């Protein structure tokens, strides 16, 4: 996507990297793994249980020289926060009955030479029944990979991890995603929403034996 954001401002990038490098160094945080390298990619951030998750993901993007975009309601762009949303990589999404979010993003991916979209499919920091699926159908329709990223608070580590090519079998793919994220713990992990929801107790107990 050709649009100037904070990532194209060399002075801001330099100052941001210096300040955040000092800060995460003092806090003992690490950044492991590498972005997939694809020019078009959806990055998933989970577990999402704190406002700090997004901050650590943004810091990680600057450290890895990765330009991120994120979806936001188009009404934000009509408010005083509009310029800030635009500068930080916000993508306005129309949510009226006549505008499908998934189709809007598929079209945008198809029209863009480069687009890395970050998404937190839990949708909220509170516990819900299961993940939202929009990101999956965007990746499937736009034929772009999904990279699983995590903010693991006990280990103070941000990880650019597994890359998944969506197959169209969402339940099977979500099982892979679910198993991947079992290894990580959010800041308020009791609020973590699993991709497929909570497993039955018997099945959960069997998993614990593996």
N, CA, C and O of each residue as an XYZ file, in Angstrom:
840
protein
N       0.851     -1.195      0.000
C       0.000      0.000      0.000
C       0.882      1.238      0.000
O       1.743      1.401      0.864
N       0.658      2.111     -0.980
C       1.466      3.313     -1.092
C       0.820      4.434     -0.293
O      -0.113      5.091     -0.755
N       1.335      4.641      0.917
C       0.822      5.710      1.756
C       1.866      6.034      2.801
O       2.422      5.125      3.417
N       2.144      7.299      3.014
C       3.160      7.673      3.980
C       2.607      7.577      5.398
O       1.555      8.134      5.712
N       3.326      6.871      6.229
C       2.947      6.729      7.634
C       4.174      7.030      8.489
O       5.200      7.485      7.983
N       4.057      6.775      9.762
C       5.177      7.002     10.683
C       6.419      6.223     10.267
O       7.545      6.628     10.558
N       6.201      5.097      9.580
C       7.324      4.248      9.188
C       8.199      4.907      8.123
O       9.350      4.506      7.946
N       7.685      5.903      7.416
C       8.468      6.601      6.389
C       9.138      7.858      6.922
O       9.829      8.547      6.172
N       8.950      8.170      8.190
C       9.561      9.361      8.777
C      10.880      8.973      9.434
O      10.866      8.410     10.528
N      12.031      9.256      8.798
C      13.312      8.774      9.317
C      13.663      9.301     10.702
O      14.248      8.589     11.517
N      13.302     10.551     10.959
C      13.624     11.121     12.276
C      12.811     10.425     13.359
O      13.346     10.034     14.396
N      11.500     10.273     13.108
C      10.652      9.590     14.085
C      11.126      8.156     14.307
O      11.218      7.701     15.447
N      11.432      7.431     13.204
C      11.861      6.037     13.321
C      13.141      5.925     14.157
O      13.261      5.037     15.001
N      14.095      6.830     13.915
C      15.354      6.800     14.660
C      15.118      7.031     16.147
O      15.612      6.282     16.991
N      14.355      8.082     16.457
C      14.094      8.412     17.866
C      13.298      7.294     18.532
O      13.596      6.906     19.662
N      12.278      6.770     17.828
C      11.438      5.707     18.387
C      12.273      4.465     18.692
O      12.129      3.861     19.755
N      13.144      4.089     17.759
C      13.975      2.890     17.965
C      14.924      3.077     19.133
O      15.090      2.169     19.948
N      15.551      4.246     19.227
C      16.497      4.498     20.325
C      15.790      4.432     21.669
O      16.246      3.758     22.593
N      14.670      5.143     21.768
C      13.934      5.197     23.036
C      13.401      3.817     23.429
O      13.553      3.393     24.574
N      12.785      3.130     22.489
C      12.188      1.819     22.817
C      13.258      0.747     23.045
O      13.049     -0.169     23.840
N      14.400      0.850     22.356
C      15.485     -0.098     22.620
C      15.989      0.023     24.045
O      16.270     -0.977     24.706
N      16.098      1.250     24.508
C      16.527      1.472     25.897
C      15.477      0.944     26.859
O      15.793      0.281     27.847
N      14.216      1.250     26.550
C      13.130      0.873     27.456
C      12.969     -0.637     27.562
O      12.898     -1.174     28.668
N      12.909     -1.344     26.400
C      12.725     -2.798     26.455
C      13.969     -3.469     27.015
O      13.884     -4.538     27.619
N      15.139     -2.836     26.812
C      16.355     -3.382     27.394
C      16.310     -3.340     28.914
O      16.701     -4.300     29.578
N      15.836     -2.231     29.460
C      15.704     -2.099     30.907
C      14.653     -3.054     31.460
O      14.790     -3.571     32.569
N      13.600     -3.284     30.672
C      12.524     -4.182     31.091
C      12.878     -5.655     30.872
O      12.220     -6.540     31.420
N      13.916     -5.918     30.073
C      14.338     -7.297     29.835
C      13.570     -8.021     28.748
O      13.542     -9.252     28.726
N      12.939     -7.271     27.833
C      12.159     -7.899     26.762
C      13.044     -8.273     25.573
O      14.037     -7.606     25.281
N      12.658     -9.359     24.894
C      13.372     -9.844     23.710
C      12.398     -9.970     22.534
O      11.184    -10.066     22.713
N      12.972     -9.967     21.331
C      12.179    -10.094     20.111
C      12.808    -11.203     19.277
O      13.942    -11.075     18.815
N      12.066    -12.290     19.089
C      12.608    -13.468     18.424
C      11.859    -13.766     17.127
O      10.721    -13.337     16.934
N      12.526    -14.511     16.245
C      11.931    -14.866     14.968
C      11.999    -13.707     13.991
O      12.457    -12.613     14.321
N      11.532    -13.976     12.782
C      11.562    -12.970     11.731
C      10.221    -12.934     11.010
O       9.534    -13.951     10.918
N       9.846    -11.751     10.493
C       8.644    -11.691      9.654
C       8.810    -12.618      8.460
O       9.928    -12.897      8.028
N       7.710    -13.083      7.942
C       7.706    -14.052      6.855
C       8.499    -13.606      5.631
O       9.073    -14.436      4.926
N       8.532    -12.318      5.379
C       9.253    -11.813      4.218
C       8.358    -11.570      3.013
O       8.787    -10.977      2.023
N       7.117    -12.026      3.096
C       6.169    -11.798      2.000
C       5.805    -10.320      1.913
O       5.720     -9.637      2.934
N       5.595     -9.839      0.726
C       5.197     -8.443      0.551
C       3.754     -8.237      0.991
O       3.354     -7.125      1.336
N       2.976     -9.315      0.977
C       1.602     -9.266      1.468
C       1.458    -10.335      2.548
O       1.807    -11.496      2.334
N       0.942     -9.932      3.708
C       0.940    -10.825      4.866
C      -0.086    -10.353      5.885
O      -0.324     -9.154      6.032
N      -0.695    -11.311      6.590
C      -1.518    -10.983      7.750
C      -0.798    -11.486      8.987
O      -0.492    -12.673      9.098
N      -0.529    -10.579      9.916
C       0.107    -10.922     11.181
C      -0.963    -11.026     12.259
O      -1.751    -10.099     12.449
N      -0.992    -12.152     12.962
C      -1.936    -12.347     14.053
C      -1.212    -12.124     15.372
O      -0.139    -12.683     15.602
N      -1.801    -11.308     16.234
C      -1.238    -11.078     17.558
C      -2.114    -11.720     18.616
O      -3.295    -11.392     18.727
N      -1.547    -12.636     19.398
C      -2.284    -13.315     20.475
C      -1.260    -13.869     21.481
O      -0.094    -14.032     21.122
N      -1.651    -14.155     22.695
C      -2.933    -13.814     23.314
C      -3.079    -12.289     23.460
O      -2.099    -11.582     23.693
N      -4.297    -11.806     23.321
C      -4.558    -10.375     23.442
C      -5.382    -10.134     24.701
O      -6.606    -10.259     24.693
N      -4.693     -9.791     25.774
C      -5.366     -9.596     27.063
C      -5.002     -8.262     27.710
O      -5.398     -7.994     28.844
N      -4.245     -7.418     26.989
C      -3.793     -6.156     27.570
C      -3.534     -5.147     26.456
O      -3.219     -5.528     25.329
N      -3.668     -3.853     26.773
C      -3.336     -2.807     25.809
C      -1.845     -2.813     25.467
O      -1.443     -2.320     24.414
N      -1.033     -3.372     26.360
C       0.401     -3.437     26.123
C       0.739     -4.333     24.938
O       1.798     -4.167     24.332
N      -0.135     -5.281     24.591
C       0.149     -6.214     23.489
C       0.435     -5.454     22.200
O       1.422     -5.725     21.517
N      -0.433     -4.502     21.875
C      -0.280     -3.747     20.633
C       1.004     -2.921     20.660
O       1.688     -2.790     19.645
N       1.325     -2.367     21.826
C       2.536     -1.552     21.950
C       3.774     -2.397     21.671
O       4.670     -1.970     20.941
N       3.824     -3.595     22.251
C       4.981     -4.472     22.016
C       5.044     -4.923     20.554
O       6.134     -5.070     20.001
N       3.896     -5.142     19.930
C       3.879     -5.523     18.516
C       4.416     -4.388     17.643
O       5.158     -4.633     16.692
N       4.043     -3.150     17.965
C       4.528     -2.002     17.203
C       6.039     -1.851     17.384
O       6.765     -1.610     16.420
N       6.504     -1.993     18.623
C       7.950     -1.925     18.871
C       8.667     -3.001     18.056
O       9.707     -2.747     17.450
N       8.092     -4.211     18.052
C       8.674     -5.306     17.278
C       8.713     -5.003     15.789
O       9.669     -5.361     15.102
N       7.665     -4.339     15.288
C       7.626     -4.021     13.855
C       8.735     -3.048     13.479
O       9.343     -3.178     12.416
N       8.998     -2.084     14.335
C      10.078     -1.136     14.058
C      11.441     -1.828     14.138
O      12.328     -1.546     13.332
N      11.607     -2.728     15.102
C      12.868     -3.444     15.231
C      13.123     -4.336     14.019
O      14.271     -4.534     13.620
N      12.062     -4.869     13.441
C      12.193     -5.774     12.296
C      11.997     -5.046     10.962
O      11.912     -5.676      9.907
N      11.928     -3.713     11.023
C      11.741     -2.904      9.809
C      10.513     -3.351      9.013
O      10.557     -3.511      7.793
N       9.431     -3.544      9.741
C       8.183     -4.029      9.155
C       7.132     -2.934      9.242
O       6.857     -2.418     10.325
N       6.551     -2.582      8.116
C       5.531     -1.533      8.060
C       4.156     -2.150      8.236
O       3.688     -2.896      7.376
N       3.507     -1.839      9.355
C       2.223     -2.448      9.687
C       1.042     -1.542      9.349
O       1.126     -0.317      9.432
N      -0.063     -2.187      8.964
C      -1.346     -1.505      8.828
C      -2.364     -2.236      9.694
O      -2.204     -3.421      9.988
N      -3.400     -1.533     10.096
C      -4.416     -2.119     10.961
C      -5.777     -1.537     10.599
O      -5.875     -0.414     10.105
N      -6.820     -2.316     10.851
C      -8.180     -1.903     10.482
C      -8.837     -1.103     11.606
O      -8.677     -1.405     12.789
N      -9.576     -0.078     11.199
C     -10.285      0.755     12.174
C     -11.567      1.271     11.514
O     -11.612      1.443     10.296
N     -12.589      1.514     12.303
C     -13.852      2.034     11.769
C     -13.627      3.360     11.041
O     -12.873      4.214     11.505
N     -14.287      3.518      9.902
C     -14.076      4.725      9.109
C     -14.501      5.985      9.853
O     -14.041      7.079      9.524
N     -15.373      5.848     10.849
C     -15.817      7.017     11.615
C     -14.654      7.659     12.375
O     -14.678      8.859     12.649
N     -13.636      6.861     12.715
C     -12.467      7.402     13.421
C     -11.754      8.425     12.535
O     -11.231      9.424     13.029
N     -11.737      8.169     11.214
C     -11.051      9.073     10.295
C     -11.801     10.390     10.136
O     -11.250     11.364      9.624
N     -13.045     10.420     10.569
C     -13.823     11.648     10.488
C     -13.788     12.420     11.810
O     -14.406     13.477     11.937
N     -13.066     11.888     12.780
C     -12.959     12.495     14.099
C     -11.608     13.197     14.234
O     -10.780     13.108     13.328
N     -11.373     13.891     15.345
C     -10.059     14.528     15.559
C      -8.895     13.533     15.574
O      -7.740     13.924     15.405
N      -9.200     12.238     15.778
C      -8.151     11.223     15.796
C      -7.786     10.737     14.390
O      -6.875      9.926     14.225
N      -8.505     11.238     13.378
C      -8.282     10.794     12.014
C      -6.842     10.913     11.532
O      -6.288      9.934     11.031
N      -6.214     12.093     11.670
C      -4.822     12.224     11.208
C      -3.867     11.253     11.910
O      -2.950     10.718     11.288
N      -4.091     11.031     13.208
C      -3.236     10.101     13.947
C      -3.443      8.675     13.456
O      -2.480      7.927     13.287
N      -4.707      8.296     13.226
C      -4.998      6.954     12.722
C      -4.358      6.740     11.356
O      -3.820      5.669     11.075
N      -4.420      7.761     10.515
C      -3.830      7.667      9.178
C      -2.309      7.543      9.269
O      -1.707      6.741      8.555
N      -1.694      8.329     10.138
C      -0.228      8.371     10.272
C       0.327      7.078     10.854
O       1.461      6.697     10.561
N      -0.472      6.404     11.679
C       0.011      5.169     12.307
C      -0.387      3.909     11.539
O      -0.177      2.797     12.024
N      -0.963      4.076     10.339
C      -1.243      2.915      9.497
C      -2.657      2.391      9.576
O      -2.920      1.255      9.183
N      -3.577      3.204     10.080
C      -4.972      2.770     10.153
C      -5.601      2.663      8.767
O      -5.340      3.492      7.895
N      -6.424      1.646      8.569
C      -7.166      1.459      7.318
C      -8.649      1.637      7.624
O      -9.207      0.854      8.393
N      -9.305      2.642      7.045
C     -10.726      2.869      7.345
C     -11.609      1.777      6.757
O     -11.510      1.453      5.573
N     -12.471      1.214      7.595
C     -13.372      0.145      7.179
C     -14.816      0.606      7.359
O     -15.215      1.019      8.448
N     -15.593      0.530      6.282
C     -17.012      0.851      6.357
C     -17.773     -0.373      6.849
O     -17.652     -1.455      6.275
N     -18.550     -0.207      7.904
C     -19.235     -1.338      8.510
C     -20.744     -1.312      8.294
O     -21.482     -1.981      9.017
N     -21.205     -0.557      7.322
C     -22.640     -0.533      7.042
C     -23.046     -1.845      6.395
O     -22.201     -2.641      5.987
N     -24.343     -2.059      6.308
C     -24.868     -3.318      5.757
C     -24.455     -3.508      4.299
O     -24.444     -4.631      3.794
N     -24.116     -2.403      3.622
C     -23.790     -2.479      2.197
C     -22.288     -2.665      1.945
O     -21.849     -2.737      0.797
N     -21.509     -2.741      3.024
C     -20.063     -2.854      2.861
C     -19.555     -4.027      3.699
O     -19.645     -4.008      4.926
N     -19.025     -5.036      3.032
C     -18.505     -6.216      3.707
C     -17.025     -6.010      4.004
O     -16.234     -5.747      3.098
N     -16.651     -6.132      5.292
C     -15.280     -5.879      5.711
C     -14.293     -6.814      5.025
O     -13.226     -6.385      4.586
N     -14.649     -8.086      4.933
C     -13.748     -9.065      4.313
C     -13.506     -8.711      2.850
O     -12.364     -8.713      2.392
N     -14.574     -8.408      2.117
C     -14.432     -8.055      0.705
C     -13.609     -6.782      0.526
O     -12.801     -6.684     -0.397
N     -13.821     -5.797      1.420
C     -13.045     -4.559      1.337
C     -11.557     -4.839      1.453
O     -10.757     -4.284      0.700
N     -11.183     -5.699      2.395
C      -9.772     -5.977      2.615
C      -9.189     -6.860      1.517
O      -8.027     -6.694      1.145
N      -9.977     -7.792      0.995
C      -9.492     -8.613     -0.127
C      -9.190     -7.707     -1.324
O      -8.158     -7.859     -1.978
N     -10.090     -6.772     -1.603
C      -9.880     -5.837     -2.709
C      -8.628     -4.994     -2.482
O      -7.862     -4.743     -3.412
N      -8.426     -4.561     -1.238
C      -7.263     -3.730     -0.929
C      -5.970     -4.522     -1.100
O      -4.986     -3.999     -1.625
N      -5.967     -5.772     -0.662
C      -4.790     -6.624     -0.867
C      -4.517     -6.795     -2.357
O      -3.371     -6.712     -2.797
N      -5.568     -7.033     -3.127
C      -5.398     -7.251     -4.564
C      -4.876     -6.008     -5.274
O      -4.174     -6.110     -6.280
N      -5.220     -4.841     -4.749
C      -4.800     -3.585     -5.370
C      -3.422     -3.124     -4.904
O      -2.838     -2.219     -5.501
N      -2.898     -3.736     -3.847
C      -1.646     -3.276     -3.236
C      -0.467     -4.156     -3.638
O      -0.602     -5.370     -3.793
N       0.688     -3.523     -3.804
C       1.913     -4.261     -4.053
C       2.503     -4.778     -2.746
O       3.097     -5.855     -2.703
N       2.332     -3.999     -1.687
C       2.845     -4.354     -0.365
C       1.774     -4.042      0.666
O       1.236     -2.935      0.691
N       1.466     -4.998      1.506
C       0.499     -4.760      2.576
C       0.675     -5.811      3.669
O       0.445     -7.001      3.452
N       1.085     -5.348      4.840
C       1.185     -6.219      6.012
C       0.142     -5.748      7.014
O       0.243     -4.651      7.563
N      -0.852     -6.582      7.243
C      -1.981     -6.243      8.108
C      -1.838     -6.954      9.438
O      -1.680     -8.175      9.473
N      -1.892     -6.203     10.541
C      -1.844     -6.813     11.871
C      -3.259     -6.886     12.426
O      -4.045     -5.953     12.265
N      -3.582     -8.007     13.087
C      -4.944     -8.218     13.553
C      -4.927     -9.019     14.852
O      -4.138     -9.951     15.011
N      -5.808     -8.643     15.773
C      -5.986     -9.398     17.016
C      -7.367    -10.046     16.949
O      -8.354     -9.405     17.310
N      -7.465    -11.295     16.498
C      -8.770    -11.905     16.219
C      -9.615    -12.220     17.453
O     -10.780    -12.597     17.321
N      -9.047    -12.072     18.646
C      -9.908    -12.193     19.832
C     -10.889    -11.031     19.870
O     -11.978    -11.146     20.433
N     -10.498     -9.912     19.267
C     -11.407     -8.784     19.118
C     -11.531     -7.904     20.337
O     -12.021     -6.780     20.235
N     -11.103     -8.379     21.477
C     -11.222     -7.639     22.720
C     -10.278     -8.243     23.737
O      -9.819     -9.374     23.583
N      -9.990     -7.470     24.788
C      -9.120     -7.990     25.851
C      -9.889     -8.879     26.824
O      -9.287     -9.564     27.652
N     -11.219     -8.869     26.724
C     -12.051     -9.699     27.596
C     -12.251    -11.080     26.978
O     -12.073    -11.260     25.774
N     -12.622    -12.048     27.807
C     -12.817    -13.405     27.319
C     -14.117    -13.509     26.524
O     -15.162    -13.019     26.952
N     -14.034    -14.155     25.357
C     -15.192    -14.378     24.505
C     -15.337    -15.872     24.219
O     -14.566    -16.684     24.731
N     -16.333    -16.235     23.393
C     -16.562    -17.648     23.086
C     -15.469    -18.235     22.210
O     -14.987    -19.336     22.473
N     -15.072    -17.508     21.166
C     -14.025    -17.973     20.252
C     -13.547    -16.788     19.418
O     -14.103    -15.694     19.518
N     -12.531    -16.999     18.605
C     -11.978    -15.921     17.793
C     -12.937    -15.484     16.693
O     -13.779    -16.259     16.240
N     -12.796    -14.233     16.273
C     -13.447    -13.770     15.066
C     -12.706    -14.366     13.866
O     -11.504    -14.623     13.947
N     -13.397    -14.581     12.783
C     -12.814    -15.315     11.656
C     -12.509    -14.446     10.437
O     -12.029    -14.950      9.422
N     -12.784    -13.148     10.530
C     -12.594    -12.276      9.376
C     -11.194    -12.348      8.792
O     -11.033    -12.414      7.573
N     -10.163    -12.334      9.660
C      -8.786    -12.343      9.177
C      -8.520    -13.576      8.318
O      -7.776    -13.508      7.340
N      -9.135    -14.712      8.690
C      -8.896    -15.966      7.975
C      -9.468    -15.890      6.561
O      -8.816    -16.289      5.596
N     -10.685    -15.377      6.449
C     -11.319    -15.301      5.134
C     -10.698    -14.218      4.258
O     -10.747    -14.308      3.032
N     -10.112    -13.194      4.884
C      -9.349    -12.211      4.115
C      -8.122    -12.886      3.505
O      -7.847    -12.737      2.314
N      -7.387    -13.633      4.337
C      -6.180    -14.325      3.863
C      -6.523    -15.336      2.776
O      -5.807    -15.463      1.782
N      -7.619    -16.049      2.976
C      -8.031    -17.065      2.005
C      -8.418    -16.420      0.676
O      -7.999    -16.877     -0.387
N      -9.213    -15.361      0.741
C      -9.676    -14.705     -0.477
C      -8.577    -13.955     -1.210
O      -8.562    -13.910     -2.441
N      -7.642    -13.355     -0.443
C      -6.560    -12.593     -1.056
C      -5.345    -13.456     -1.371
O      -4.387    -12.996     -1.993
N      -5.398    -14.736     -0.926
C      -4.307    -15.687     -1.162
C      -2.996    -15.181     -0.563
O      -1.958    -15.166     -1.225
N      -3.065    -14.764      0.713
C      -1.866    -14.314      1.416
C      -1.659    -15.191      2.654
O      -2.627    -15.700      3.219
N      -0.407    -15.369      3.077
C      -0.135    -16.195      4.258
C      -0.499    -15.481      5.553
O      -0.636    -14.259      5.600
N      -0.649    -16.278      6.594
C      -0.912    -15.780      7.946
C       0.295    -16.133      8.807
O       0.702    -17.294      8.859
N       0.868    -15.140      9.484
C       1.966    -15.436     10.410
C       1.480    -15.230     11.837
O       0.879    -14.206     12.162
N       1.752    -16.220     12.682
C       1.307    -16.189     14.072
C       2.373    -15.531     14.937
O       3.515    -15.988     14.998
N       1.982    -14.454     15.600
C       2.889    -13.729     16.487
C       2.336    -13.767     17.907
O       1.123    -13.811     18.110
N       3.225    -13.751     18.870
C       2.777    -13.838     20.260
C       3.552    -12.867     21.136
O       4.711    -12.548     20.871
N       2.885    -12.408     22.185
C       3.530    -11.616     23.226
C       3.458    -12.464     24.491
O       2.413    -12.555     25.135
N       4.591    -13.086     24.837
C       4.646    -14.034     25.944
C       5.195    -13.315     27.184
O       6.398    -13.070     27.282
N       4.310    -12.982     28.125
C       4.695    -12.140     29.254
C       5.614    -12.824     30.262
O       6.562    -12.180     30.713
N       5.401    -14.091     30.649
C       6.339    -14.717     31.600
C       7.780    -14.731     31.087
O       8.721    -14.570     31.864
N       7.947    -14.923     29.772
C       9.289    -14.965     29.185
C       9.719    -13.605     28.630
O      10.831    -13.465     28.120
N       8.843    -12.607     28.729
C       9.115    -11.262     28.224
C       9.651    -11.323     26.789
O      10.717    -10.787     26.486
N       8.899    -11.981     25.926
C       9.352    -12.212     24.565
C       8.225    -11.974     23.559
O       7.099    -12.436     23.744
N       8.550    -11.250     22.503
C       7.663    -11.110     21.356
C       8.207    -12.033     20.271
O       9.388    -11.965     19.932
N       7.355    -12.892     19.729
C       7.811    -13.924     18.805
C       7.090    -13.814     17.470
O       5.860    -13.823     17.416
N       7.863    -13.710     16.394
C       7.322    -13.823     15.041
C       7.464    -15.292     14.670
O       8.562    -15.761     14.371
N       6.339    -16.022     14.692
C       6.408    -17.473     14.643
C       5.879    -18.130     13.385
O       6.191    -17.727     12.264
N       5.067    -19.158     13.607
C       4.589    -20.047     12.552
C       3.875    -19.306     11.428
O       3.094    -18.386     11.670
N       4.156    -19.723     10.188
C       3.476    -19.185      9.016
C       2.507    -20.239      8.498
O       2.875    -21.391      8.273
N       1.267    -19.818      8.316
C       0.209    -20.737      7.904
C      -0.399    -20.283      6.582
O      -0.786    -19.124      6.436
N      -0.482    -21.196      5.624
C      -1.192    -20.934      4.375
C      -2.617    -21.478      4.542
O      -2.789    -22.692      4.654
N      -3.634    -20.620      4.563
C      -5.001    -21.096      4.795
C      -5.445    -22.094      3.729
O      -5.252    -21.872      2.534
N      -6.041    -23.193      4.178
C      -6.436    -24.265      3.259
C      -7.892    -24.173      2.830
O      -8.292    -24.781      1.837
N      -8.689    -23.408      3.583
C     -10.130    -23.375      3.336
C     -10.883    -24.220      4.351
O     -12.093    -24.063      4.515
N     -10.173    -25.119      5.036
C     -10.753    -25.907      6.124
C     -10.468    -25.154      7.415
O      -9.455    -25.388      8.073
N     -11.368    -24.256      7.766
C     -11.102    -23.342      8.871
C     -10.970    -24.072     10.204
O     -10.147    -23.684     11.033
N     -11.760    -25.118     10.427
C     -11.669    -25.827     11.699
C     -10.304    -26.502     11.843
O      -9.702    -26.459     12.915
N      -9.816    -27.126     10.768
C      -8.510    -27.784     10.818
C      -7.399    -26.757     11.002
O      -6.474    -26.979     11.783
N      -7.482    -25.639     10.292
C      -6.450    -24.612     10.412
C      -6.486    -23.961     11.789
O      -5.440    -23.641     12.352
N      -7.682    -23.765     12.334
C      -7.790    -23.168     13.666
C      -7.260    -24.111     14.746
O      -6.778    -23.653     15.781
N      -7.344    -25.405     14.517
C      -6.754    -26.351     15.475
C      -5.244    -26.198     15.522
O      -4.638    -26.270     16.591
N      -4.635    -25.985     14.351
C      -3.189    -25.746     14.295
C      -2.844    -24.465     15.051
O      -1.885    -24.426     15.823
N      -3.636    -23.423     14.820
C      -3.411    -22.146     15.496
C      -3.589    -22.294     17.002
O      -2.794    -21.773     17.785
N      -4.642    -23.010     17.403
C      -4.931    -23.216     18.819
C      -3.770    -23.918     19.522
O      -3.342    -23.497     20.597
N      -3.267    -24.983     18.914
C      -2.160    -25.735     19.506
C      -0.895    -24.886     19.588
O      -0.129    -24.997     20.545
N      -0.678    -24.047     18.593
C       0.502    -23.182     18.602
C       0.479    -22.235     19.801
O       1.487    -22.070     20.488
N      -0.677    -21.614     20.048
C      -0.746    -20.595     21.089
C      -0.827    -21.167     22.505
O      -0.757    -20.409     23.472
N      -0.972    -22.481     22.648
C      -0.963    -23.077     23.986
C       0.364    -22.867     24.691
O       0.434    -22.961     25.916
N       1.422    -22.584     23.935
C       2.762    -22.444     24.521
C       3.015    -21.053     25.096
O       4.051    -20.829     25.722
N       2.086    -20.111     24.896
C       2.339    -18.727     25.291
C       1.291    -18.239     26.295
O       0.170    -18.744     26.359
N       1.700    -17.241     27.070
C       0.820    -16.751     28.123
C       0.720    -15.234     28.074
O       1.732    -14.534     28.070
N      -0.514    -14.731     28.038
C      -0.747    -13.297     28.003
C      -0.612    -12.657     29.368
O      -0.459    -13.344     30.378
N      -0.671    -11.335     29.391
C      -0.519    -10.582     30.644
C      -1.620    -10.934     31.634
O      -1.354    -11.121     32.822
N      -2.850    -11.024     31.150
C      -3.991    -11.431     31.978
C      -4.562    -12.704     31.342
O      -5.633    -12.680     30.736
N      -3.842    -13.793     31.487
C      -4.111    -14.974     30.668
C      -5.463    -15.609     30.957
O      -5.978    -16.364     30.132
N      -6.040    -15.317     32.108
C      -7.367    -15.847     32.397
C      -8.417    -15.296     31.434
O      -9.514    -15.844     31.330
N      -8.083    -14.216     30.735
C      -9.009    -13.608     29.771
C      -8.750    -14.059     28.336
O      -9.427    -13.609     27.411
N      -7.776    -14.943     28.148
C      -7.449    -15.388     26.793
C      -8.589    -16.199     26.190
O      -9.116    -17.119     26.815
N      -8.957    -15.840     24.967
C      -9.975    -16.576     24.221
C      -9.288    -17.496     23.229
O      -8.520    -17.030     22.388
N      -9.549    -18.788     23.310
C      -8.928    -19.730     22.391
C      -9.623    -19.672     21.029
O     -10.817    -19.380     20.963
N      -8.892    -19.947     19.938
C      -9.470    -19.820     18.589
C     -10.781    -20.565     18.402
O     -11.718    -20.031     17.808
N     -10.858    -21.805     18.907
C     -12.065    -22.613     18.754
C     -12.923    -22.614     20.018
O     -13.884    -23.377     20.112
N     -12.589    -21.781     20.970
C     -13.289    -21.821     22.240
C     -12.665    -22.856     23.154
O     -11.666    -23.480     22.797
N     -13.240    -23.042     24.320
C     -12.705    -24.003     25.278
C     -12.998    -25.431     24.834
O     -14.116    -25.742     24.425
N     -11.991    -26.296     24.914
C     -12.180    -27.702     24.583
C     -12.948    -28.397     25.700
O     -12.885    -27.963     26.850
N     -13.674    -29.472     25.382
C     -14.322    -30.254     26.445
C     -13.278    -30.744     27.445
O     -12.125    -30.972     27.081
N     -13.675    -30.903     28.684
C     -12.720    -31.259     29.735
C     -11.967    -32.540     29.418
O     -10.757    -32.621     29.630
N     -12.677    -33.539     28.911
C     -12.012    -34.806     28.620
C     -10.925    -34.645     27.587
O      -9.829    -35.185     27.739
N     -11.226    -33.898     26.525
C     -10.264    -33.675     25.459
C      -9.112    -32.829     25.977
O      -7.961    -33.043     25.598
N      -9.416    -31.874     26.838
C      -8.382    -31.017     27.422
C      -7.438    -31.856     28.281
O      -6.221    -31.674     28.238
N      -8.006    -32.771     29.059
C      -7.175    -33.609     29.912
C      -6.263    -34.494     29.083
O      -5.111    -34.707     29.458
N      -6.753    -35.018     27.958
C      -5.912    -35.845     27.097
C      -4.760    -35.038     26.522
O      -3.641    -35.537     26.401
N      -5.042    -33.768     26.163
C      -3.990    -32.920     25.620
C      -2.893    -32.700     26.655
O      -1.712    -32.643     26.315
N      -3.289    -32.577     27.916
C      -2.315    -32.331     28.977
C      -1.377    -33.525     29.169
O      -0.275    -33.367     29.695
N      -1.802    -34.705     28.748
C      -0.988    -35.890     28.903
C       0.068    -36.010     27.820
O       1.032    -36.760     27.969
N      -0.114    -35.253     26.701
C       0.801    -35.392     25.558
C       2.138    -34.721     25.841
O       3.029    -34.738     24.992
